[in-house]
Coordinates of C-alpha atoms in Angstrom, one line a residue:
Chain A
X1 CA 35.9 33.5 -57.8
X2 CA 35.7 33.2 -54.0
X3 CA 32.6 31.5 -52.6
X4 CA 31.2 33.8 -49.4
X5 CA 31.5 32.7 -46.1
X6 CA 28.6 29.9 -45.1
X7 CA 29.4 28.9 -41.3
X8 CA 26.9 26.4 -42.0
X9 CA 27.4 24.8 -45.1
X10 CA 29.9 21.9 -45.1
X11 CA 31.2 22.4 -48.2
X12 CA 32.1 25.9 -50.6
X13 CA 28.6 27.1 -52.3
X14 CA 29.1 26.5 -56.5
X15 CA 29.5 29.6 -58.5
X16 CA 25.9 30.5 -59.6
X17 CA 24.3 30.7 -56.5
X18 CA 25.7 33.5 -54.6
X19 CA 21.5 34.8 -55.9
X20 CA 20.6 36.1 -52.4
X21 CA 16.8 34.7 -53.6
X22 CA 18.1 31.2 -54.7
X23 CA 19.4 30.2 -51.3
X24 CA 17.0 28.3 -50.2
X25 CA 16.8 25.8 -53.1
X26 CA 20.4 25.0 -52.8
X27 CA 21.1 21.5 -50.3
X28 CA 24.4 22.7 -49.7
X29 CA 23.7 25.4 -48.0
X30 CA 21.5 23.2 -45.3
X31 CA 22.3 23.6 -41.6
X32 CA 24.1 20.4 -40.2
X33 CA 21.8 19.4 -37.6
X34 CA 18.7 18.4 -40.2
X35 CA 16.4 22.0 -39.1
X36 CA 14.3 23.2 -41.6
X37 CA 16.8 24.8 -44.2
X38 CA 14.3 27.2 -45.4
X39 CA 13.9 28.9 -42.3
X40 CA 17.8 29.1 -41.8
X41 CA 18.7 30.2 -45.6
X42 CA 16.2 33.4 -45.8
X43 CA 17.6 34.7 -42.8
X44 CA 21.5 34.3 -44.5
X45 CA 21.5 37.0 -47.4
X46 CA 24.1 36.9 -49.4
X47 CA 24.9 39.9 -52.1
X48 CA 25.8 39.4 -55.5
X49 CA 29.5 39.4 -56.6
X50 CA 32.6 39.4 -55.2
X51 CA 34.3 41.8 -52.8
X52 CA 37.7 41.9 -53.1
X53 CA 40.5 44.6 -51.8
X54 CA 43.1 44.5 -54.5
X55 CA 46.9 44.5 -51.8
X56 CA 49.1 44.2 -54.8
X57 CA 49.2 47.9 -55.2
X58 CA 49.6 47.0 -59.2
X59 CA 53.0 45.4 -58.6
X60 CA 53.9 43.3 -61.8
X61 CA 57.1 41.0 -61.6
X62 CA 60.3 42.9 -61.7
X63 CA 62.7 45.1 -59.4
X64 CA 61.8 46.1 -55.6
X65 CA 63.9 48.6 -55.7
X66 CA 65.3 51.1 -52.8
X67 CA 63.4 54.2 -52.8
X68 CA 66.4 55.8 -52.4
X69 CA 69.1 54.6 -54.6
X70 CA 66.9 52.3 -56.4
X71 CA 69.3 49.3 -55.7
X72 CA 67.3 45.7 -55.8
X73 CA 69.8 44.4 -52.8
X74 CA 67.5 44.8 -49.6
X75 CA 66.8 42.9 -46.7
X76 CA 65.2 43.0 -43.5
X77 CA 66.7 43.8 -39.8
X78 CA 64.6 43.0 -37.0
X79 CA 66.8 45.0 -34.6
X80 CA 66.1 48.0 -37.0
X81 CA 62.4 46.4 -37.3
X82 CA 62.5 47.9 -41.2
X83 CA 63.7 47.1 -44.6
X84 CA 67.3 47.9 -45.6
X85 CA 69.2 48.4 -48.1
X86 CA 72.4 46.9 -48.2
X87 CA 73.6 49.1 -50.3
X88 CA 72.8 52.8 -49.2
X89 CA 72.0 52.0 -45.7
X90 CA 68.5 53.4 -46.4
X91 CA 65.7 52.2 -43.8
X92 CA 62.3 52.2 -44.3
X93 CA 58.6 50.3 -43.9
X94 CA 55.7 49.6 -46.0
X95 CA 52.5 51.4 -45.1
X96 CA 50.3 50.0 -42.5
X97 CA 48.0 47.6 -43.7
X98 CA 44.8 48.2 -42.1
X99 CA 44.9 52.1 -43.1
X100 CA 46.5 51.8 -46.8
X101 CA 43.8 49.2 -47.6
X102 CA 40.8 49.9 -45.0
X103 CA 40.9 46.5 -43.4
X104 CA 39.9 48.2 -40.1
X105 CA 36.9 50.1 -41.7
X106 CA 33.9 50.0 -39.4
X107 CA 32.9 45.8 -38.8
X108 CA 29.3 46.4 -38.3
X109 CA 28.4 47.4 -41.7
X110 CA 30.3 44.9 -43.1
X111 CA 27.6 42.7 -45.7
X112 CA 28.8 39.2 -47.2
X113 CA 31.8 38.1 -48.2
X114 CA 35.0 40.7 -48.1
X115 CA 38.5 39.7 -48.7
X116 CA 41.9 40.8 -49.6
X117 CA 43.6 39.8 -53.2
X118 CA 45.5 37.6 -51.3
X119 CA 43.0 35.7 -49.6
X120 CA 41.6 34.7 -53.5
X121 CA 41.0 30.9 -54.2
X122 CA 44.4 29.4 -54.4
X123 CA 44.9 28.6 -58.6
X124 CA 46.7 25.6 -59.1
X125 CA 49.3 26.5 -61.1
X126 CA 52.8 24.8 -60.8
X127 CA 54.1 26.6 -64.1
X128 CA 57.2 28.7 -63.6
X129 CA 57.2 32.3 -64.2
X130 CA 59.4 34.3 -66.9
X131 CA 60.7 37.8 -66.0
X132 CA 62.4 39.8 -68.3
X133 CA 64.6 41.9 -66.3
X134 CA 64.2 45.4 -66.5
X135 CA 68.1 46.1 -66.0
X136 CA 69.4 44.3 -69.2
X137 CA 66.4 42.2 -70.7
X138 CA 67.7 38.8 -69.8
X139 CA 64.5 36.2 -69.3
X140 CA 65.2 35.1 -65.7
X141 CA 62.8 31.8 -64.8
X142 CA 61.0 31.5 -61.3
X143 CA 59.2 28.4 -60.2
X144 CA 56.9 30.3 -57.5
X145 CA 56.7 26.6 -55.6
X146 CA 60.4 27.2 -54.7
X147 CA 61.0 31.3 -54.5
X148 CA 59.8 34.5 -54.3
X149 CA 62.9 35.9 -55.5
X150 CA 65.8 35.5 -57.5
X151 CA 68.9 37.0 -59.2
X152 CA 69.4 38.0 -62.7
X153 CA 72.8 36.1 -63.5
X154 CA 73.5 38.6 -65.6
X155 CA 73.1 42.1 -64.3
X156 CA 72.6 40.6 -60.2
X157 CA 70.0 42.7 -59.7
X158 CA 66.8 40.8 -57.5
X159 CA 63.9 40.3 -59.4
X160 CA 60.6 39.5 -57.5
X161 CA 57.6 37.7 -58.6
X162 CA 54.4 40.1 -58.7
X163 CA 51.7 40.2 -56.1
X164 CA 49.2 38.1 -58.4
X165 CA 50.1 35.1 -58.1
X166 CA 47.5 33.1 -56.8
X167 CA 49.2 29.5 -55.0
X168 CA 49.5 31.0 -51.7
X169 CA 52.6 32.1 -51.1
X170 CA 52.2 36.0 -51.6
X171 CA 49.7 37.4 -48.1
X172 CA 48.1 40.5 -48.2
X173 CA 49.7 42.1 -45.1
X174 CA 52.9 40.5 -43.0
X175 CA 53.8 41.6 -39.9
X176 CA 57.9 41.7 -39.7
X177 CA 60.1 40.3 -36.9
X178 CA 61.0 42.5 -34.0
X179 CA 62.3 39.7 -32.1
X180 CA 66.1 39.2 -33.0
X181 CA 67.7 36.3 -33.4
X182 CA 69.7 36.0 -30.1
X183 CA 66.2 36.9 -28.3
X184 CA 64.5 34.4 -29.2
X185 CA 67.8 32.3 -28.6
X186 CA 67.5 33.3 -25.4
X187 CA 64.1 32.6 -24.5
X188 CA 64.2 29.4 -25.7
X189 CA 67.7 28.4 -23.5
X190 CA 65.7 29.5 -20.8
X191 CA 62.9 27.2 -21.3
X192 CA 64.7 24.5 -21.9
X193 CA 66.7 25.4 -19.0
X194 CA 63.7 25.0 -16.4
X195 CA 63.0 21.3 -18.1
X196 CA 66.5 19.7 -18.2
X197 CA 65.5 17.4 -15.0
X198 CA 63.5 15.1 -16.9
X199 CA 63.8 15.7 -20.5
X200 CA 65.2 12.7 -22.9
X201 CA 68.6 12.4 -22.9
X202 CA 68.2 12.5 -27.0
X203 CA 66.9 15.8 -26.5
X204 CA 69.7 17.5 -24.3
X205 CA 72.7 16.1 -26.0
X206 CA 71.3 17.8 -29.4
X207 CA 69.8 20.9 -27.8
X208 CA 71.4 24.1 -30.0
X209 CA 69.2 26.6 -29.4
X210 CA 71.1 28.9 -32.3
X211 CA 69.8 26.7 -34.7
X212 CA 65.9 28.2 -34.6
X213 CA 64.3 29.3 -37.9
X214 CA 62.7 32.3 -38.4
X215 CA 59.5 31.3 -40.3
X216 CA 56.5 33.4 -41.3
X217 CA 53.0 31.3 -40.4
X218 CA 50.3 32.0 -43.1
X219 CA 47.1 32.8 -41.0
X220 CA 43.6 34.5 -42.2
X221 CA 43.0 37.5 -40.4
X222 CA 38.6 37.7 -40.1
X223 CA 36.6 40.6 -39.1
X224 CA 32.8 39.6 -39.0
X225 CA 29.2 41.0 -37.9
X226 CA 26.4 38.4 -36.8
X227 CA 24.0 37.8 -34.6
X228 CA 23.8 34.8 -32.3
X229 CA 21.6 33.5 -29.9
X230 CA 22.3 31.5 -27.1
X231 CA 19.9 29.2 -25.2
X232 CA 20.3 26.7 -22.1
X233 CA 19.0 26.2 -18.5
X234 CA 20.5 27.5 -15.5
X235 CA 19.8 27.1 -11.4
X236 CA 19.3 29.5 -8.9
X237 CA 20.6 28.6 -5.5
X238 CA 18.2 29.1 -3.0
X239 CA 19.1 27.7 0.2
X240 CA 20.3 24.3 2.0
X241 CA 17.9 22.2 4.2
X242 CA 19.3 19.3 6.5
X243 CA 17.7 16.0 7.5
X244 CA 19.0 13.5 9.9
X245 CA 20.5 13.8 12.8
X246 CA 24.3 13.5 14.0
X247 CA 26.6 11.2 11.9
X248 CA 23.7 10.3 9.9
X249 CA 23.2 14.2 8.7
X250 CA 22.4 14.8 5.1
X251 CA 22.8 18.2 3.5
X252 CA 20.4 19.1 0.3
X253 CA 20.3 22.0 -2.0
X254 CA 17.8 23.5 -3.0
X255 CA 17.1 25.7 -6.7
X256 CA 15.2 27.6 -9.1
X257 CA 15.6 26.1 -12.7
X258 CA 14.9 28.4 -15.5
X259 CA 14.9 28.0 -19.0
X260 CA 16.6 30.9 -20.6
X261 CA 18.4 32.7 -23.5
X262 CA 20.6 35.4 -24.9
X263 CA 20.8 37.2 -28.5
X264 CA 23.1 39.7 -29.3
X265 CA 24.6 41.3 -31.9
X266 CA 28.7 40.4 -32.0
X267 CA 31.2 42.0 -34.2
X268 CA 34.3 40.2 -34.4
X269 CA 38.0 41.8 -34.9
X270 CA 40.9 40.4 -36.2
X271 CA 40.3 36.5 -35.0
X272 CA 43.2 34.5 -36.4
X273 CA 42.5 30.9 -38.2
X274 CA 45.5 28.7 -39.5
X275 CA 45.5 28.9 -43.1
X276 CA 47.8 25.7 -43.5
X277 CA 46.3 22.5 -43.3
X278 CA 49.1 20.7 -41.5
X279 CA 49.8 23.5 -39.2
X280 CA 45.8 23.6 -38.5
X281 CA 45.7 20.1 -37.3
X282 CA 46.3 20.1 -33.7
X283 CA 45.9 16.8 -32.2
X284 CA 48.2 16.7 -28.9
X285 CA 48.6 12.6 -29.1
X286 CA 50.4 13.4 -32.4
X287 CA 51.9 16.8 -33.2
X288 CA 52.7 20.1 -30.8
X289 CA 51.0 22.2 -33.2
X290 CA 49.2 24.0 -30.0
X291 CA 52.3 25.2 -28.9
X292 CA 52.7 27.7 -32.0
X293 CA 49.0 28.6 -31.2
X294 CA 49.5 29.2 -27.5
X295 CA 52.6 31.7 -28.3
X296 CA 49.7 34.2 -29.7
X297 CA 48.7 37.2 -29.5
X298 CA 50.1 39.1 -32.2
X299 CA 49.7 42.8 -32.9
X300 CA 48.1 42.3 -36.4
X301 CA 46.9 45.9 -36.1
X302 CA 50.7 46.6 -36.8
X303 CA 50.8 45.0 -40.2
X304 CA 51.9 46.4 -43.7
X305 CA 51.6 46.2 -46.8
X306 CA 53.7 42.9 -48.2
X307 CA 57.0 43.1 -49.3
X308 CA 58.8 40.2 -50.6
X309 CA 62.0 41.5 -49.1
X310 CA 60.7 40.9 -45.5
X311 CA 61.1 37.8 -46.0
X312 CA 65.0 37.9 -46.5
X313 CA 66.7 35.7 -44.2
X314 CA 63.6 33.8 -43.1
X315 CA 61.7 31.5 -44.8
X316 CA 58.0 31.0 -44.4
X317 CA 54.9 28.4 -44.8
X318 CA 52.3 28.0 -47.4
X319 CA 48.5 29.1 -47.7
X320 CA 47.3 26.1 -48.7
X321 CA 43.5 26.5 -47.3
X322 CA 40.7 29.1 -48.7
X323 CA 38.2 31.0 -47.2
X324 CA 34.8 28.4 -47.8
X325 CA 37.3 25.5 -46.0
X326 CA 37.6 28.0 -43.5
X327 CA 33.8 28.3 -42.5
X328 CA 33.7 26.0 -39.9
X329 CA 36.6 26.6 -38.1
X330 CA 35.3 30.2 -38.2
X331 CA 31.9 29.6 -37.0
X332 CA 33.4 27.8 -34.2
X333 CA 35.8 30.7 -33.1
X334 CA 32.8 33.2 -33.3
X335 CA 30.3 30.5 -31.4
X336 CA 32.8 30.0 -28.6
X337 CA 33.4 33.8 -28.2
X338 CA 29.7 34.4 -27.7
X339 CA 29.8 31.8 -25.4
X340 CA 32.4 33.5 -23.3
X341 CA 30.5 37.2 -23.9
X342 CA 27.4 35.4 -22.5
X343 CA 28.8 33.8 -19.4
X344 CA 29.1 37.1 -18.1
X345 CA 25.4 38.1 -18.6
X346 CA 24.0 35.2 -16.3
X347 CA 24.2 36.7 -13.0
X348 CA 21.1 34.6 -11.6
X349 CA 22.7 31.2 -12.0
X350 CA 25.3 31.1 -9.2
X351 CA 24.9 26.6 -9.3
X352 CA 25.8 27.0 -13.1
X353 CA 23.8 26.8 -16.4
X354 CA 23.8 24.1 -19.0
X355 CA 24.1 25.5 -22.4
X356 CA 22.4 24.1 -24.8
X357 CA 21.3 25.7 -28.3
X358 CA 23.3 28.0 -30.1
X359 CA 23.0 30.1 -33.6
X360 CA 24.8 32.2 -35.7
X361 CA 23.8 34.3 -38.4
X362 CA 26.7 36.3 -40.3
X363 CA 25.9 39.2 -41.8
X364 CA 29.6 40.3 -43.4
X365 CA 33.2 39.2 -42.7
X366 CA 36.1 40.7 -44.1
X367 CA 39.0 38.2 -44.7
X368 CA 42.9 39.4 -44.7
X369 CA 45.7 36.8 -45.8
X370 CA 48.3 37.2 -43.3
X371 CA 52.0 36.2 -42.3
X372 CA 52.5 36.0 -39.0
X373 CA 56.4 35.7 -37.4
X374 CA 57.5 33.0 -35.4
X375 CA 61.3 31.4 -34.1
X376 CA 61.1 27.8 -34.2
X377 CA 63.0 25.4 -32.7
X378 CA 62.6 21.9 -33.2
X379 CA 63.2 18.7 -31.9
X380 CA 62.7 15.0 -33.2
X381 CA 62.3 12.4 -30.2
X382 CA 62.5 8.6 -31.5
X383 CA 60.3 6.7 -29.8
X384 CA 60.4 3.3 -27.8
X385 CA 57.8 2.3 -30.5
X386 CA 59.9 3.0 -33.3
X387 CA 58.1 6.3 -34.3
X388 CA 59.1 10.1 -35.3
X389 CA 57.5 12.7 -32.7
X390 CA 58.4 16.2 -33.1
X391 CA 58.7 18.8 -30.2
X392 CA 58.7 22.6 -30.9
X393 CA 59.6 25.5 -28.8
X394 CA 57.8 28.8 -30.2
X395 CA 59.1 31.8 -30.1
X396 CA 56.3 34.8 -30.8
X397 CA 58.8 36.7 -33.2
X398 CA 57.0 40.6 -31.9
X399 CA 56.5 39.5 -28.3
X400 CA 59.1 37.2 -27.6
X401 CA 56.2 34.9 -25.5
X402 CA 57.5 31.4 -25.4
X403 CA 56.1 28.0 -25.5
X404 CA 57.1 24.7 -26.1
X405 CA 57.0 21.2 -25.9
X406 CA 60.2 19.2 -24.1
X407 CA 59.9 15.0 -24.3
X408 CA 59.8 13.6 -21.1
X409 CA 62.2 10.4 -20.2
X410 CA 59.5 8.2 -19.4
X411 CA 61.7 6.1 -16.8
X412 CA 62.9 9.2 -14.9
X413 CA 59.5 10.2 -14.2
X414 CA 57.8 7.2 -13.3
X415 CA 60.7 6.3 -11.2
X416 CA 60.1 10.0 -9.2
X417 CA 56.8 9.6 -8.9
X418 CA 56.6 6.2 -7.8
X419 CA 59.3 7.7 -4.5
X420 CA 56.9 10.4 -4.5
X421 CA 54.0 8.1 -3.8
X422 CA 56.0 6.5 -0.8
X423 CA 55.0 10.1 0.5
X424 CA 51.4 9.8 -0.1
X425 CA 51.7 6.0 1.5
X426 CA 52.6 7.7 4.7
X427 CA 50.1 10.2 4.1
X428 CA 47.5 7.8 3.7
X429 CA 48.7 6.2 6.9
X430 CA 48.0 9.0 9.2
X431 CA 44.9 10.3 7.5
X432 CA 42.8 8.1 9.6
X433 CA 44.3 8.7 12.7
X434 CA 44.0 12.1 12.2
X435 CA 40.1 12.2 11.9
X436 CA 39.7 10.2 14.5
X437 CA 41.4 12.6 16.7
X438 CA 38.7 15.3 15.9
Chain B
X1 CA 36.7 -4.7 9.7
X2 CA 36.8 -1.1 9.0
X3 CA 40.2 -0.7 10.5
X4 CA 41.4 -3.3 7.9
X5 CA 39.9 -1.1 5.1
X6 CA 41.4 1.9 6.8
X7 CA 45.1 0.5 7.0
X8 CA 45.0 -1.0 3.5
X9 CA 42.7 1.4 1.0
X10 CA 43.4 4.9 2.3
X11 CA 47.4 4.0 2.3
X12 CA 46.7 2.7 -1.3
X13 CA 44.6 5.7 -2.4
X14 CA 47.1 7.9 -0.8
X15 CA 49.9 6.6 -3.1
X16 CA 48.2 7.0 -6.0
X17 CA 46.9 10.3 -5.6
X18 CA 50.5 11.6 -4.9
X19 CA 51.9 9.5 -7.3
X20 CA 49.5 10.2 -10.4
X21 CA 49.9 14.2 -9.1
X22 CA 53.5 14.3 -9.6
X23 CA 53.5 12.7 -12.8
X24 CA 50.6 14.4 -14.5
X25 CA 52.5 18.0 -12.9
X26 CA 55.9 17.5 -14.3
X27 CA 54.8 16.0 -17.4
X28 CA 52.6 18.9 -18.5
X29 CA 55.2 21.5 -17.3
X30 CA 57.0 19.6 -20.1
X31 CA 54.9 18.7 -22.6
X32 CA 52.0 22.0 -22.6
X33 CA 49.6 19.9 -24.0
X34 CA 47.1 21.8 -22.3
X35 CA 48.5 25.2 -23.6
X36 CA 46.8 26.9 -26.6
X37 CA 45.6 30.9 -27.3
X38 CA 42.2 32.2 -25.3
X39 CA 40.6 34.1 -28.2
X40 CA 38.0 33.2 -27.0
X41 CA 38.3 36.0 -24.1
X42 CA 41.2 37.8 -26.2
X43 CA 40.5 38.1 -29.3
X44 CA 38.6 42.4 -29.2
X45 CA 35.0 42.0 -29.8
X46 CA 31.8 44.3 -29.7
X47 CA 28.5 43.0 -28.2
X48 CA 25.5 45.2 -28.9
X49 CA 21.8 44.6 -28.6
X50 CA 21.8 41.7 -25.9
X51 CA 17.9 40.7 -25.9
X52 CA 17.2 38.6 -22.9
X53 CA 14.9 36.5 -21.5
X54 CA 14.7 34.2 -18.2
X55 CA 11.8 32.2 -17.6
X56 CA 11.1 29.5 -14.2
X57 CA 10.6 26.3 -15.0
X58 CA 10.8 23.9 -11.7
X59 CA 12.2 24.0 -8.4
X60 CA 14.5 21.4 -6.9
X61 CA 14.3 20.1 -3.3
X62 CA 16.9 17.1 -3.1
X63 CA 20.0 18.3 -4.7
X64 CA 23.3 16.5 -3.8
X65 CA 25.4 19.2 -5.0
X66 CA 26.2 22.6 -5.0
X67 CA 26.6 23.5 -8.2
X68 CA 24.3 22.6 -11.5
X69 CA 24.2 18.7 -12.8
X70 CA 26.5 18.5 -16.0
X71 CA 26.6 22.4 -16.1
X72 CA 28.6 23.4 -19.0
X73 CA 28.8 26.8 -18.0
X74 CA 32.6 27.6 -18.8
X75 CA 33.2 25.1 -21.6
X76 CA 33.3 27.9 -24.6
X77 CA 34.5 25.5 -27.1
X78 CA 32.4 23.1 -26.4
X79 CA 29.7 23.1 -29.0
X80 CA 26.2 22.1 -28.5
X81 CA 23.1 21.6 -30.8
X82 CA 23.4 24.1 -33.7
X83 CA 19.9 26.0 -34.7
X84 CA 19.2 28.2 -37.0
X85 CA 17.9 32.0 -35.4
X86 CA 14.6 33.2 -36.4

């Protein structure tokens, strides 16, 4: 059972109080900043029961097979941008996500907690999985940690594992590579190209660009309905007055303050959350995490249906966060937008506004478990200090946008900056002189 | 006295402003530590029923700046006090 989407509890609600009348008795569910939780929890109703959209389209473990010829040896092209089969030549797509499962149905009437099979709890399961092969009954054994996939050694046909199991590794929609390989190779030359000047030695001696990996990022597609209110104090600029006279001249401003707020309804689509804990940390002074953030947007609209053979040829990082760890982050994405939505409704305050209260109450969200394509190259800089730092280069694998990270030699740079502060020696030399002249 | 200050300090401050410039440029053309997705103005979004209100509270005569102590105006992902609505 999944516990429904709190942004303001700090921890996942226990099973037995999803009762929309019990909320208010339970301390979890209190609002972090100590206001009275009663008031908060009757305006956050919460229905009964789970809502999930089943995406495994009753797939049990056994043959993906070619619709065509019904051979098991597929893989994926990005150039062709669909499933082939290496053995007929037959090309062809899953359905499109968002209309073979409704994840696009209307946001507003969306009420508590929504989500995709594979968005569930993650089960903790490291058991391995027996398939008997359909092709000649051998038991074939998959550990699910290590593979999606593998090959009956007797009949070498592929057997997959079924879309139920739960540790994170099977998403309900994927969106496949359309960047090829010698695209993204491409970009990423070109980046590094610009940054050779002052880039670590380390770092250009091993630079081979061709060695990127295609990897699939596990995200959490959300789709939510709330209300939020804003509240601050802004200032009207009225006019200038001046006292003094000649060099002694001051120059005041003068304002209106007001006290003011905004409430609106906001209906979220499609906001993308990191789903993997290590790849959701980012903290500049110690990973470039951002830099795989900062290659977004993707076309999530564009998704299908998953399909283990997608995945041939690239390999692809674990779920390993569910939805109630997810509340905050989520509360903070939808906050942040409303903040952005409102700074356009404050035409009075030309000198600014402090914000300073804000609110949320979700109605619904719909959450979609999601892999997301991106070429990564990599780079591990040693450090005077003894330690590991790793530098990526992100390729968005639809897009082909490009971001990355690129150590700097330390030396080189302060070196050129120190000649370039001989310049601002000179500078600083003439500056007087010059306003003395006017 | 305030030639001395003039020939020493603004030479001094003139060095480190270029100097600090440069480096801080370059090193985040390299490094993008500054670089991360807007969703906040990206991500496609519906606003309906905006409720409003504006009310005066005090004038100010003496300001020393143009534009709002502390304003916060454009910090979206800066969170302030959370409250519950009503």
């Amino acid at each position: 059972m999944s516990a429904p989407f709190d942004p303001n509890a700090p921890r996942p609600i226990p099973q037995g109080a999803h009762d929309a009348h019990r909320v208010a008795a339970d301390p979890q569910g209190a609002p972090l900043n100590g206001t009275e939780a009663s008031d908060e929890a009757m305006t956050d109703v919460r229905p009964v029961g789970e809502q999930v959209i089943d995406t495994s389209r009753g797939q049990q473990s056994g043959f993906q097979k070619c619709p065509r010829c019904g051979s098991t040896e597929i893989g994926y092209s990005p150039v062709a941008a669909a499933l082939v089969c290496t053995y007929c030549r037959f090309q062809w797509n899953e359905a499109n996500a968002d209309q073979q499962f409704g994840f696009d149905s209307s946001i507003g009437s969306l009420r508590g907690t929504v989500h995709g099979s594979g968005a569930a709890n993650l089960v903790e399961d490291d058991s391995v999985v027996t398939i008997r092969c359909a092709g000649c009954g051998a038991d074939v054994v998959i550990d699910p940690q290590q593979a999606a996939q593998a090959r009956c050694h007797w009949c070498r046909q592929v057997l997959s594992l079924g879309q139920r199991i739960g540790n994170g590794r099977i998403p309900d929609a994927i969106l496949p590579f359309t960047v090829p390989h010698e695209a993204a190779v491409k970009n990423i030359r070109e980046f590094a190209g610009s940054r050779r000047a002052f880039a670590t030695a380390a770092f250009k001696e091993g630079f081979q660009p061709q060695n990127i990996l295609g990897v699939y990022m596990p995200y959490m597609l959300v789709d939510a309905t709330m209300d939020v209110e804003l509240q601050g104090r802004g200032q009207e600029h009225l006019g200038t007055r001046t006292v003094g006279s000649d060099d002694k001249r001051r120059t005041y401003y003068i304002a209106q303050e007001y006290e003011f707020g905004r409430r609106f309804t906001l209906r979220v689509d499609d906001l993308p959350l990191e789903s993997n804990a290590d790849r959701a940390h980012m903290n500049t002074a110690v990973n470039t995490n951002n830099v795989i953030n900062a290659v977004q947007p993707f076309d999530t609209k564009n998704a299908v249906a998953y399909n283990p053979n997608y995945l041939s040829g690239f390999t692809s990082e674990r779920r390993d966060t569910n939805i109630a760890d997810l509340g905050g982050e989520a509360a903070d994405g939808f906050l942040s937008i409303a903040r952005a939505r409102a700074s356009g409704m404050l035409p009075l305050y030309d000198r600014g506004v402090v914000w300073e209260r804000e609110g949320l109450d979700v109605h619904g969200s719909r959450w979609v478990s999601i892999y997301l394509p991106v070429w990564l190259y990599s780079h591990m800089e040693q450090r005077s200090d003894g330690s590991q730092f790793v530098h990526y280069i992100a390729v968005n694998g639809r897009t082909g946008r490009t971001m990355g990270s690129v150590p700097v030699s330390q030396g080189k740079l302060i070196a050129v900056s120190a000649l370039a502060s001989l310049g601002g020696l000179v500078l600083g030399f003439l500056a007087p002189l010059v306003a003395n002249v006017f | 006295m305030n030639e001395a200050i003039s020939y020493i300090l603004f030479p001094l401050g003139g060095m480190l402003l270029v100097g600090l410039t440069v480096y801080f440029a370059i090193y985040q053309y390299y490094r993008n530590t500054d670089k991360s997705y807007e969703f906040e103005t990206q991500t496609s979004v519906e606003v309906v029923d905006v409720q409003m209100y504006d009310r005066p509270t005090r004038r100010y005569d003496s300001l020393r700046s143009r534009m709002m102590n502390g304003h916060n105006t454009l910090d979206h992902r800066q969170r302030v006090r959370r409250v519950p609505l009503k």
